[in-house]
C-alpha cells in the first residue's frame, strides 16, 4: 500500500496532540538542511512532536530540490538487501518495505518513520540501513569489537588501539543514566563498547554518500558531537531535537515539548546489584 505524504504527515501531526508543529522551529530546522556532506538529525524516539517537526522540515527541503540519501538507525545493516528488493518489487509501497526490512523484536513506532520513507520513495532517494543489529551488539558486549566489525573497520577507526577515555567514560555515564543508575558497574564497559560499535557502523554506512549528501535519522545519543557518530565523522553536522536543553552537545538544537510518558525509573529499587 502506498501513502500520500500529506495524509501521513497529517497523521504525524495529530500524534502531537491538538497543537500543530511550531512554524518557527520548522523554518529554523529547514534552514539547517539542504547541504552536501553528513547531516545528522536526532530524535527522542517516542516524541511525536519531534518526529512531526523533522518530517515537515525534510519535506520542505526536498520540495526545494535537495536530494540526499536517507539513512536510518531503525534498519539494521543486514537488511539493506531487503530494502532494495522491496523497492524493486513494489516501488511505492511503504508498508511492504517496512514489513520486509524491519528488525524483529524491536519496538519502533513505524508511524513516526513512515512519512520519511514516503519522501524517500517519492523522490527516489537511497534508503540506507545504518544500524548494528541487537544480536551483533550483544556479541560486541561479550566478545569485543572483532565479534561484529571487520578487521578493516577496526583498523580504520583505530579501535585496535582503544578509544579516548572521555568517549568511553561518557558512554558509560550515558548508559548508566539511561538505565536509571540500576545497572551493575561491571556491565557498563561492554555496553559502552556496543554503543561505540553502533556509532562506527552508522558512520561507515553514511560515508559513501558524502558527495551527494546524506541525512542520518537516529536517536540524539548517536548524534551528539562528543559521544556519537560525529566523533568518527568530525565534519558531520549534528542537529539535536530534544526535550531539555543540551546545546553544547550539538551544532544546533531545538527543544520541543516533552512527550507524556510514565516515569521509566518509577518503582525501581534503589542501588545496584
PDB file of C-alpha atoms in Angstrom:
ATOM      1  CA  UNK A   1       0.000   0.000   0.000  1.00  0.00           C
ATOM      2  CA  UNK A   2       1.290   3.485  -0.843  1.00  0.00           C
ATOM      3  CA  UNK A   3       0.618   6.694   1.084  1.00  0.00           C
ATOM      4  CA  UNK A   4       0.499  10.305   0.063  1.00  0.00           C
ATOM      5  CA  UNK A   5       2.765  12.485   2.168  1.00  0.00           C
ATOM      6  CA  UNK A   6       0.038  14.957   3.223  1.00  0.00           C
ATOM      7  CA  UNK A   7      -2.010  12.082   4.641  1.00  0.00           C
ATOM      8  CA  UNK A   8       0.892  10.599   6.554  1.00  0.00           C
ATOM      9  CA  UNK A   9       2.249  13.925   7.780  1.00  0.00           C
ATOM     10  CA  UNK A  10      -1.213  14.927   8.943  1.00  0.00           C
ATOM     11  CA  UNK A  11      -1.341  11.724  10.962  1.00  0.00           C
ATOM     12  CA  UNK A  12       2.032  12.542  12.472  1.00  0.00           C
ATOM     13  CA  UNK A  13       0.833  15.997  13.417  1.00  0.00           C
ATOM     14  CA  UNK A  14      -2.236  14.536  15.067  1.00  0.00           C
ATOM     15  CA  UNK A  15       0.036  12.391  17.199  1.00  0.00           C
ATOM     16  CA  UNK A  16       1.447  15.601  18.686  1.00  0.00           C
ATOM     17  CA  UNK A  17      -1.971  16.409  20.092  1.00  0.00           C
ATOM     18  CA  UNK A  18      -4.209  19.280  19.146  1.00  0.00           C
ATOM     19  CA  UNK A  19      -1.317  21.679  18.578  1.00  0.00           C
ATOM     20  CA  UNK A  20       0.371  21.844  15.184  1.00  0.00           C
ATOM     21  CA  UNK A  21       4.131  21.848  14.653  1.00  0.00           C
ATOM     22  CA  UNK A  22       5.518  25.285  15.600  1.00  0.00           C
ATOM     23  CA  UNK A  23       6.224  27.294  12.453  1.00  0.00           C
ATOM     24  CA  UNK A  24       9.474  28.900  13.579  1.00  0.00           C
ATOM     25  CA  UNK A  25      11.266  25.723  14.703  1.00  0.00           C
ATOM     26  CA  UNK A  26      10.294  24.083  11.405  1.00  0.00           C
ATOM     27  CA  UNK A  27      11.660  27.059   9.467  1.00  0.00           C
ATOM     28  CA  UNK A  28      14.857  27.060  11.513  1.00  0.00           C
ATOM     29  CA  UNK A  29      15.402  23.329  11.031  1.00  0.00           C
ATOM     30  CA  UNK A  30      14.632  23.652   7.332  1.00  0.00           C
ATOM     31  CA  UNK A  31      17.312  26.365   7.073  1.00  0.00           C
ATOM     32  CA  UNK A  32      19.869  23.909   8.505  1.00  0.00           C
ATOM     33  CA  UNK A  33      19.167  21.392   5.742  1.00  0.00           C
ATOM     34  CA  UNK A  34      19.946  21.307   2.032  1.00  0.00           C
ATOM     35  CA  UNK A  35      23.730  20.935   2.157  1.00  0.00           C
ATOM     36  CA  UNK A  36      26.078  18.227   0.886  1.00  0.00           C
ATOM     37  CA  UNK A  37      28.009  16.121   3.349  1.00  0.00           C
ATOM     38  CA  UNK A  38      26.699  14.470   6.500  1.00  0.00           C
ATOM     39  CA  UNK A  39      23.618  15.827   8.290  1.00  0.00           C
ATOM     40  CA  UNK A  40      22.611  14.008  11.467  1.00  0.00           C
ATOM     41  CA  UNK A  41      19.127  14.691  12.816  1.00  0.00           C
ATOM     42  CA  UNK A  42      18.423  13.333  16.264  1.00  0.00           C
ATOM     43  CA  UNK A  43      15.227  12.325  17.959  1.00  0.00           C
ATOM     44  CA  UNK A  44      13.630  11.320  21.209  1.00  0.00           C
ATOM     45  CA  UNK A  45      12.302   8.021  19.917  1.00  0.00           C
ATOM     46  CA  UNK A  46       8.774   8.285  21.315  1.00  0.00           C
ATOM     47  CA  UNK A  47       8.242  12.044  20.969  1.00  0.00           C
ATOM     48  CA  UNK A  48       5.583  12.741  18.354  1.00  0.00           C
ATOM     49  CA  UNK A  49       6.367  16.467  18.167  1.00  0.00           C
ATOM     50  CA  UNK A  50       9.993  15.724  17.314  1.00  0.00           C
ATOM     51  CA  UNK A  51       9.025  13.369  14.504  1.00  0.00           C
ATOM     52  CA  UNK A  52       6.443  15.743  13.048  1.00  0.00           C
ATOM     53  CA  UNK A  53       8.862  18.678  13.090  1.00  0.00           C
ATOM     54  CA  UNK A  54      11.594  16.692  11.355  1.00  0.00           C
ATOM     55  CA  UNK A  55       9.236  15.326   8.708  1.00  0.00           C
ATOM     56  CA  UNK A  56       7.928  18.804   7.940  1.00  0.00           C
ATOM     57  CA  UNK A  57      11.410  20.309   7.607  1.00  0.00           C
ATOM     58  CA  UNK A  58      12.650  17.467   5.398  1.00  0.00           C
ATOM     59  CA  UNK A  59       9.588  17.678   3.183  1.00  0.00           C
ATOM     60  CA  UNK A  60      10.235  21.381   2.626  1.00  0.00           C
ATOM     61  CA  UNK A  61      13.928  20.829   1.878  1.00  0.00           C
ATOM     62  CA  UNK A  62      13.170  18.092  -0.642  1.00  0.00           C
ATOM     63  CA  UNK A  63      10.456  20.153  -2.291  1.00  0.00           C
ATOM     64  CA  UNK A  64      13.108  22.840  -2.779  1.00  0.00           C
ATOM     65  CA  UNK A  65      15.336  20.403  -4.665  1.00  0.00           C
ATOM     66  CA  UNK A  66      17.592  18.718  -2.088  1.00  0.00           C
ATOM     67  CA  UNK A  67      18.243  15.043  -2.869  1.00  0.00           C
ATOM     68  CA  UNK A  68      20.244  13.396  -0.061  1.00  0.00           C
ATOM     69  CA  UNK A  69      20.278   9.760   0.870  1.00  0.00           C
ATOM     70  CA  UNK A  70      18.259   8.915   3.990  1.00  0.00           C
ATOM     71  CA  UNK A  71      19.959   6.586   6.472  1.00  0.00           C
ATOM     72  CA  UNK A  72      18.042   5.034   9.348  1.00  0.00           C
ATOM     73  CA  UNK A  73      19.035   3.719  12.751  1.00  0.00           C
ATOM     74  CA  UNK A  74      15.738   1.827  12.584  1.00  0.00           C
ATOM     75  CA  UNK A  75      17.006  -0.566   9.878  1.00  0.00           C
ATOM     76  CA  UNK A  76      19.853  -2.950  10.718  1.00  0.00           C
ATOM     77  CA  UNK A  77      22.707  -3.109   8.222  1.00  0.00           C
ATOM     78  CA  UNK A  78      21.979  -6.681   7.093  1.00  0.00           C
ATOM     79  CA  UNK A  79      18.508  -5.611   5.906  1.00  0.00           C
ATOM     80  CA  UNK A  80      19.829  -3.454   3.071  1.00  0.00           C
ATOM     81  CA  UNK A  81      19.148  -6.198   0.537  1.00  0.00           C
ATOM     82  CA  UNK A  82      15.560  -6.467   1.816  1.00  0.00           C
ATOM     83  CA  UNK A  83      15.049  -2.720   1.423  1.00  0.00           C
ATOM     84  CA  UNK A  84      16.390  -2.795  -2.117  1.00  0.00           C
ATOM     85  CA  UNK A  85      14.287  -5.828  -3.051  1.00  0.00           C
ATOM     86  CA  UNK A  86      11.112  -4.284  -1.640  1.00  0.00           C
ATOM     87  CA  UNK A  87      11.709  -1.137  -3.686  1.00  0.00           C
ATOM     88  CA  UNK A  88      12.195  -3.127  -6.886  1.00  0.00           C
ATOM     89  CA  UNK A  89       9.092  -5.221  -6.348  1.00  0.00           C
ATOM     90  CA  UNK A  90       6.726  -2.507  -5.063  1.00  0.00           C
ATOM     91  CA  UNK A  91       8.398   0.867  -5.637  1.00  0.00           C
ATOM     92  CA  UNK A  92       5.847   2.992  -3.743  1.00  0.00           C
ATOM     93  CA  UNK A  93       4.628   0.528  -1.118  1.00  0.00           C
ATOM     94  CA  UNK A  94       5.871   1.819   2.209  1.00  0.00           C
ATOM     95  CA  UNK A  95       4.190  -0.863   4.274  1.00  0.00           C
ATOM     96  CA  UNK A  96       5.738  -3.639   2.187  1.00  0.00           C
ATOM     97  CA  UNK A  97       9.170  -2.108   2.677  1.00  0.00           C
ATOM     98  CA  UNK A  98       8.717  -1.814   6.444  1.00  0.00           C
ATOM     99  CA  UNK A  99       7.329  -5.336   6.756  1.00  0.00           C
ATOM    100  CA  UNK A 100      10.215  -6.811   4.796  1.00  0.00           C
ATOM    101  CA  UNK A 101      13.100  -4.860   6.334  1.00  0.00           C
ATOM    102  CA  UNK A 102      12.173  -4.006   9.920  1.00  0.00           C
ATOM    103  CA  UNK A 103      14.144  -5.769  12.647  1.00  0.00           C
ATOM    104  CA  UNK A 104      12.452  -8.429  14.694  1.00  0.00           C
ATOM    105  CA  UNK A 105      11.715  -7.782  18.323  1.00  0.00           C
ATOM    106  CA  UNK A 106      12.179  -4.014  18.322  1.00  0.00           C
ATOM    107  CA  UNK A 107       9.512  -1.593  19.389  1.00  0.00           C
ATOM    108  CA  UNK A 108       9.965   1.113  16.761  1.00  0.00           C
ATOM    109  CA  UNK A 109       6.800   3.149  16.222  1.00  0.00           C
ATOM    110  CA  UNK A 110       6.727   2.916  12.430  1.00  0.00           C
ATOM    111  CA  UNK A 111       4.018   5.558  12.067  1.00  0.00           C
ATOM    112  CA  UNK A 112       6.725   8.048  13.033  1.00  0.00           C
ATOM    113  CA  UNK A 113       9.088   6.903  10.263  1.00  0.00           C
ATOM    114  CA  UNK A 114       6.535   6.267   7.529  1.00  0.00           C
ATOM    115  CA  UNK A 115       6.464   9.980   6.456  1.00  0.00           C
ATOM    116  CA  UNK A 116      10.236   9.911   5.912  1.00  0.00           C
ATOM    117  CA  UNK A 117      10.020   6.699   3.902  1.00  0.00           C
ATOM    118  CA  UNK A 118       7.203   8.202   1.832  1.00  0.00           C
ATOM    119  CA  UNK A 119       9.555  11.067   0.999  1.00  0.00           C
ATOM    120  CA  UNK A 120      12.379   8.701   0.098  1.00  0.00           C
ATOM    121  CA  UNK A 121      10.142   6.738  -2.277  1.00  0.00           C
ATOM    122  CA  UNK A 122       8.552   9.822  -3.775  1.00  0.00           C
ATOM    123  CA  UNK A 123      11.891  11.454  -4.573  1.00  0.00           C
ATOM    124  CA  UNK A 124      13.704   8.168  -5.311  1.00  0.00           C
ATOM    125  CA  UNK A 125      16.284   8.729  -2.580  1.00  0.00           C
ATOM    126  CA  UNK A 126      18.649   5.993  -1.408  1.00  0.00           C
ATOM    127  CA  UNK A 127      17.389   4.374   1.804  1.00  0.00           C
ATOM    128  CA  UNK A 128      20.349   3.204   3.871  1.00  0.00           C
ATOM    129  CA  UNK A 129      20.151   0.556   6.585  1.00  0.00           C
ATOM    130  CA  UNK A 130      22.587   2.038   9.082  1.00  0.00           C
ATOM    131  CA  UNK A 131      22.425   0.222  12.408  1.00  0.00           C
ATOM    132  CA  UNK A 132      24.222  -2.628  14.105  1.00  0.00           C
ATOM    133  CA  UNK A 133      21.714  -5.335  14.964  1.00  0.00           C
ATOM    134  CA  UNK A 134      20.853  -6.141  18.533  1.00  0.00           C
ATOM    135  CA  UNK A 135      22.378  -9.614  18.095  1.00  0.00           C
ATOM    136  CA  UNK A 136      25.677  -8.181  16.848  1.00  0.00           C
ATOM    137  CA  UNK A 137      25.698  -5.552  19.585  1.00  0.00           C
ATOM    138  CA  UNK A 138      25.307  -8.326  22.152  1.00  0.00           C
ATOM    139  CA  UNK A 139      28.331 -10.064  20.646  1.00  0.00           C
ATOM    140  CA  UNK A 140      30.354  -6.872  20.996  1.00  0.00           C
ATOM    141  CA  UNK A 141      29.345  -6.576  24.651  1.00  0.00           C
ATOM    142  CA  UNK A 142      30.603 -10.073  25.386  1.00  0.00           C
ATOM    143  CA  UNK A 143      33.472 -10.568  22.928  1.00  0.00           C
ATOM    144  CA  UNK A 144      34.718  -7.177  21.775  1.00  0.00           C
ATOM    145  CA  UNK A 145      34.677  -5.242  18.518  1.00  0.00           C
ATOM    146  CA  UNK A 146      36.010  -8.080  16.372  1.00  0.00           C
ATOM    147  CA  UNK A 147      32.837 -10.063  17.024  1.00  0.00           C
ATOM    148  CA  UNK A 148      30.823  -7.767  14.741  1.00  0.00           C
ATOM    149  CA  UNK A 149      33.203  -5.379  12.949  1.00  0.00           C
ATOM    150  CA  UNK A 150      35.664  -6.248  10.208  1.00  0.00           C
ATOM    151  CA  UNK A 151      39.408  -6.066  10.730  1.00  0.00           C
ATOM    152  CA  UNK A 152      39.462  -3.221   8.206  1.00  0.00           C
ATOM    153  CA  UNK A 153      36.870  -1.230  10.163  1.00  0.00           C
ATOM    154  CA  UNK A 154      38.690  -1.816  13.430  1.00  0.00           C
ATOM    155  CA  UNK A 155      41.960  -0.605  11.924  1.00  0.00           C
ATOM    156  CA  UNK A 156      40.455   2.366  10.072  1.00  0.00           C
ATOM    157  CA  UNK A 157      38.691   3.676  13.161  1.00  0.00           C
ATOM    158  CA  UNK A 158      41.677   2.756  15.358  1.00  0.00           C
ATOM    159  CA  UNK A 159      39.588   0.649  17.683  1.00  0.00           C
ATOM    160  CA  UNK A 160      42.544  -1.707  17.974  1.00  0.00           C
ATOM    161  CA  UNK A 161      44.444   0.949  19.940  1.00  0.00           C
ATOM    162  CA  UNK A 162      41.477   1.857  22.119  1.00  0.00           C
ATOM    163  CA  UNK A 163      39.043   4.763  22.258  1.00  0.00           C
ATOM    164  CA  UNK A 164      39.687   8.027  24.122  1.00  0.00           C
ATOM    165  CA  UNK A 165      38.965   7.850  27.829  1.00  0.00           C
ATOM    166  CA  UNK A 166      36.479  10.717  27.582  1.00  0.00           C
ATOM    167  CA  UNK A 167      34.452   8.807  24.987  1.00  0.00           C
ATOM    168  CA  UNK A 168      34.436   5.567  26.979  1.00  0.00           C
ATOM    169  CA  UNK A 169      33.556   7.292  30.256  1.00  0.00           C
ATOM    170  CA  UNK A 170      30.937   9.475  28.586  1.00  0.00           C
ATOM    171  CA  UNK A 171      29.225   6.466  27.024  1.00  0.00           C
ATOM    172  CA  UNK A 172      29.286   4.581  30.306  1.00  0.00           C
ATOM    173  CA  UNK A 173      27.749   7.555  32.100  1.00  0.00           C
ATOM    174  CA  UNK A 174      25.028   7.941  29.454  1.00  0.00           C
ATOM    175  CA  UNK A 175      24.176   4.234  29.638  1.00  0.00           C
ATOM    176  CA  UNK A 176      24.027   4.303  33.436  1.00  0.00           C
ATOM    177  CA  UNK A 177      21.685   7.303  33.416  1.00  0.00           C
ATOM    178  CA  UNK A 178      19.576   5.750  30.648  1.00  0.00           C
ATOM    179  CA  UNK A 179      19.102   2.688  32.855  1.00  0.00           C
ATOM    180  CA  UNK A 180      18.146   4.705  35.945  1.00  0.00           C
ATOM    181  CA  UNK A 181      21.566   4.037  37.525  1.00  0.00           C
ATOM    182  CA  UNK A 182      20.447   0.483  38.261  1.00  0.00           C
ATOM    183  CA  UNK A 183      22.993  -1.445  36.167  1.00  0.00           C
ATOM    184  CA  UNK A 184      25.923  -3.171  37.847  1.00  0.00           C
ATOM    185  CA  UNK A 185      29.121  -1.262  37.143  1.00  0.00           C
ATOM    186  CA  UNK A 186      30.624  -4.402  35.651  1.00  0.00           C
ATOM    187  CA  UNK A 187      28.206  -4.247  32.703  1.00  0.00           C
ATOM    188  CA  UNK A 188      28.953  -0.675  31.693  1.00  0.00           C
ATOM    189  CA  UNK A 189      32.237  -1.119  29.775  1.00  0.00           C
ATOM    190  CA  UNK A 190      30.821  -3.780  27.458  1.00  0.00           C
ATOM    191  CA  UNK A 191      27.595  -1.867  26.875  1.00  0.00           C
ATOM    192  CA  UNK A 192      29.572   1.280  26.111  1.00  0.00           C
ATOM    193  CA  UNK A 193      31.639  -0.735  23.638  1.00  0.00           C
ATOM    194  CA  UNK A 194      28.441  -1.837  21.868  1.00  0.00           C
ATOM    195  CA  UNK A 195      27.197   1.745  21.666  1.00  0.00           C
ATOM    196  CA  UNK A 196      30.515   2.835  20.190  1.00  0.00           C
ATOM    197  CA  UNK A 197      30.289  -0.015  17.672  1.00  0.00           C
ATOM    198  CA  UNK A 198      26.827   1.166  16.646  1.00  0.00           C
ATOM    199  CA  UNK A 199      28.162   4.669  16.006  1.00  0.00           C
ATOM    200  CA  UNK A 200      31.063   3.291  13.957  1.00  0.00           C
ATOM    201  CA  UNK A 201      28.657   1.208  11.855  1.00  0.00           C
ATOM    202  CA  UNK A 202      26.420   4.247  11.276  1.00  0.00           C
ATOM    203  CA  UNK A 203      29.428   6.357  10.291  1.00  0.00           C
ATOM    204  CA  UNK A 204      30.541   3.633   7.895  1.00  0.00           C
ATOM    205  CA  UNK A 205      27.041   3.331   6.403  1.00  0.00           C
ATOM    206  CA  UNK A 206      26.743   7.016   5.526  1.00  0.00           C
ATOM    207  CA  UNK A 207      30.352   7.654   4.491  1.00  0.00           C
ATOM    208  CA  UNK A 208      29.814   6.680   0.805  1.00  0.00           C
ATOM    209  CA  UNK A 209      27.152   9.398   0.411  1.00  0.00           C
ATOM    210  CA  UNK A 210      29.307  12.374   1.374  1.00  0.00           C
ATOM    211  CA  UNK A 211      29.335  13.974  -2.096  1.00  0.00           C
ATOM    212  CA  UNK A 212      25.612  13.514  -2.680  1.00  0.00           C
ATOM    213  CA  UNK A 213      24.647  14.405   0.873  1.00  0.00           C
ATOM    214  CA  UNK A 214      23.034  12.127   3.429  1.00  0.00           C
ATOM    215  CA  UNK A 215      20.725  12.539   6.403  1.00  0.00           C
ATOM    216  CA  UNK A 216      21.103  10.119   9.295  1.00  0.00           C
ATOM    217  CA  UNK A 217      17.910   9.564  11.282  1.00  0.00           C
ATOM    218  CA  UNK A 218      18.933   8.397  14.760  1.00  0.00           C
ATOM    219  CA  UNK A 219      18.487   8.942  18.457  1.00  0.00           C
ATOM    220  CA  UNK A 220      20.008  12.062  19.944  1.00  0.00           C
ATOM    221  CA  UNK A 221      22.663   9.984  21.684  1.00  0.00           C
ATOM    222  CA  UNK A 222      24.027   8.809  18.330  1.00  0.00           C
ATOM    223  CA  UNK A 223      24.024  12.387  17.023  1.00  0.00           C
ATOM    224  CA  UNK A 224      25.977  14.014  19.876  1.00  0.00           C
ATOM    225  CA  UNK A 225      29.233  15.648  18.825  1.00  0.00           C
ATOM    226  CA  UNK A 226      31.088  14.457  21.916  1.00  0.00           C
ATOM    227  CA  UNK A 227      29.926  10.833  22.031  1.00  0.00           C
ATOM    228  CA  UNK A 228      28.185   9.801  18.825  1.00  0.00           C
ATOM    229  CA  UNK A 229      28.723   9.469  15.092  1.00  0.00           C
ATOM    230  CA  UNK A 230      30.419  12.898  14.795  1.00  0.00           C
ATOM    231  CA  UNK A 231      33.328  11.553  16.829  1.00  0.00           C
ATOM    232  CA  UNK A 232      34.039   9.269  13.860  1.00  0.00           C
ATOM    233  CA  UNK A 233      32.962  11.755  11.170  1.00  0.00           C
ATOM    234  CA  UNK A 234      34.031  15.146  12.560  1.00  0.00           C
ATOM    235  CA  UNK A 235      32.729  17.078   9.551  1.00  0.00           C
ATOM    236  CA  UNK A 236      29.171  15.890  10.194  1.00  0.00           C
ATOM    237  CA  UNK A 237      26.554  18.453  11.235  1.00  0.00           C
ATOM    238  CA  UNK A 238      24.818  17.385  14.436  1.00  0.00           C
ATOM    239  CA  UNK A 239      21.235  18.607  14.861  1.00  0.00           C
ATOM    240  CA  UNK A 240      19.557  17.665  18.132  1.00  0.00           C
ATOM    241  CA  UNK A 241      15.782  17.540  18.621  1.00  0.00           C
ATOM    242  CA  UNK A 242      15.484  17.479  22.386  1.00  0.00           C
ATOM    243  CA  UNK A 243      13.153  17.651  25.356  1.00  0.00           C
ATOM    244  CA  UNK A 244      15.624  19.594  27.503  1.00  0.00           C
ATOM    245  CA  UNK A 245      18.477  21.922  26.572  1.00  0.00           C
ATOM    246  CA  UNK A 246      21.909  20.427  25.787  1.00  0.00           C
ATOM    247  CA  UNK A 247      23.284  22.965  23.296  1.00  0.00           C
ATOM    248  CA  UNK A 248      26.931  22.059  23.901  1.00  0.00           C
ATOM    249  CA  UNK A 249      26.390  18.539  22.534  1.00  0.00           C
ATOM    250  CA  UNK A 250      25.177  19.634  19.070  1.00  0.00           C
ATOM    251  CA  UNK A 251      25.947  22.109  16.322  1.00  0.00           C
ATOM    252  CA  UNK A 252      22.323  23.247  16.543  1.00  0.00           C
ATOM    253  CA  UNK A 253      19.488  22.040  18.725  1.00  0.00           C
ATOM    254  CA  UNK A 254      15.785  22.576  19.234  1.00  0.00           C
ATOM    255  CA  UNK A 255      13.825  21.918  22.426  1.00  0.00           C
ATOM    256  CA  UNK A 256      10.305  20.578  21.911  1.00  0.00           C
ATOM    257  CA  UNK A 257       7.520  19.781  24.367  1.00  0.00           C
ATOM    258  CA  UNK A 258       8.159  16.719  26.481  1.00  0.00           C
ATOM    259  CA  UNK A 259       6.142  13.660  25.483  1.00  0.00           C
ATOM    260  CA  UNK A 260       3.760  12.420  28.159  1.00  0.00           C
ATOM    261  CA  UNK A 261       5.030   9.055  29.349  1.00  0.00           C
ATOM    262  CA  UNK A 262       5.267   7.084  32.598  1.00  0.00           C
ATOM    263  CA  UNK A 263       8.422   7.664  34.603  1.00  0.00           C
ATOM    264  CA  UNK A 264      10.681   4.793  33.436  1.00  0.00           C
ATOM    265  CA  UNK A 265      12.529   4.804  36.763  1.00  0.00           C
ATOM    266  CA  UNK A 266       9.439   4.776  38.980  1.00  0.00           C
ATOM    267  CA  UNK A 267       9.226   1.738  41.204  1.00  0.00           C
ATOM    268  CA  UNK A 268      12.797   0.578  40.654  1.00  0.00           C
ATOM    269  CA  UNK A 269      14.659  -0.416  43.764  1.00  0.00           C
ATOM    270  CA  UNK A 270      17.459   1.916  44.779  1.00  0.00           C
ATOM    271  CA  UNK A 271      21.005   0.696  44.446  1.00  0.00           C
ATOM    272  CA  UNK A 272      22.781  -1.688  42.105  1.00  0.00           C
ATOM    273  CA  UNK A 273      23.416  -5.377  42.361  1.00  0.00           C
TER     274      UNK A 273
END
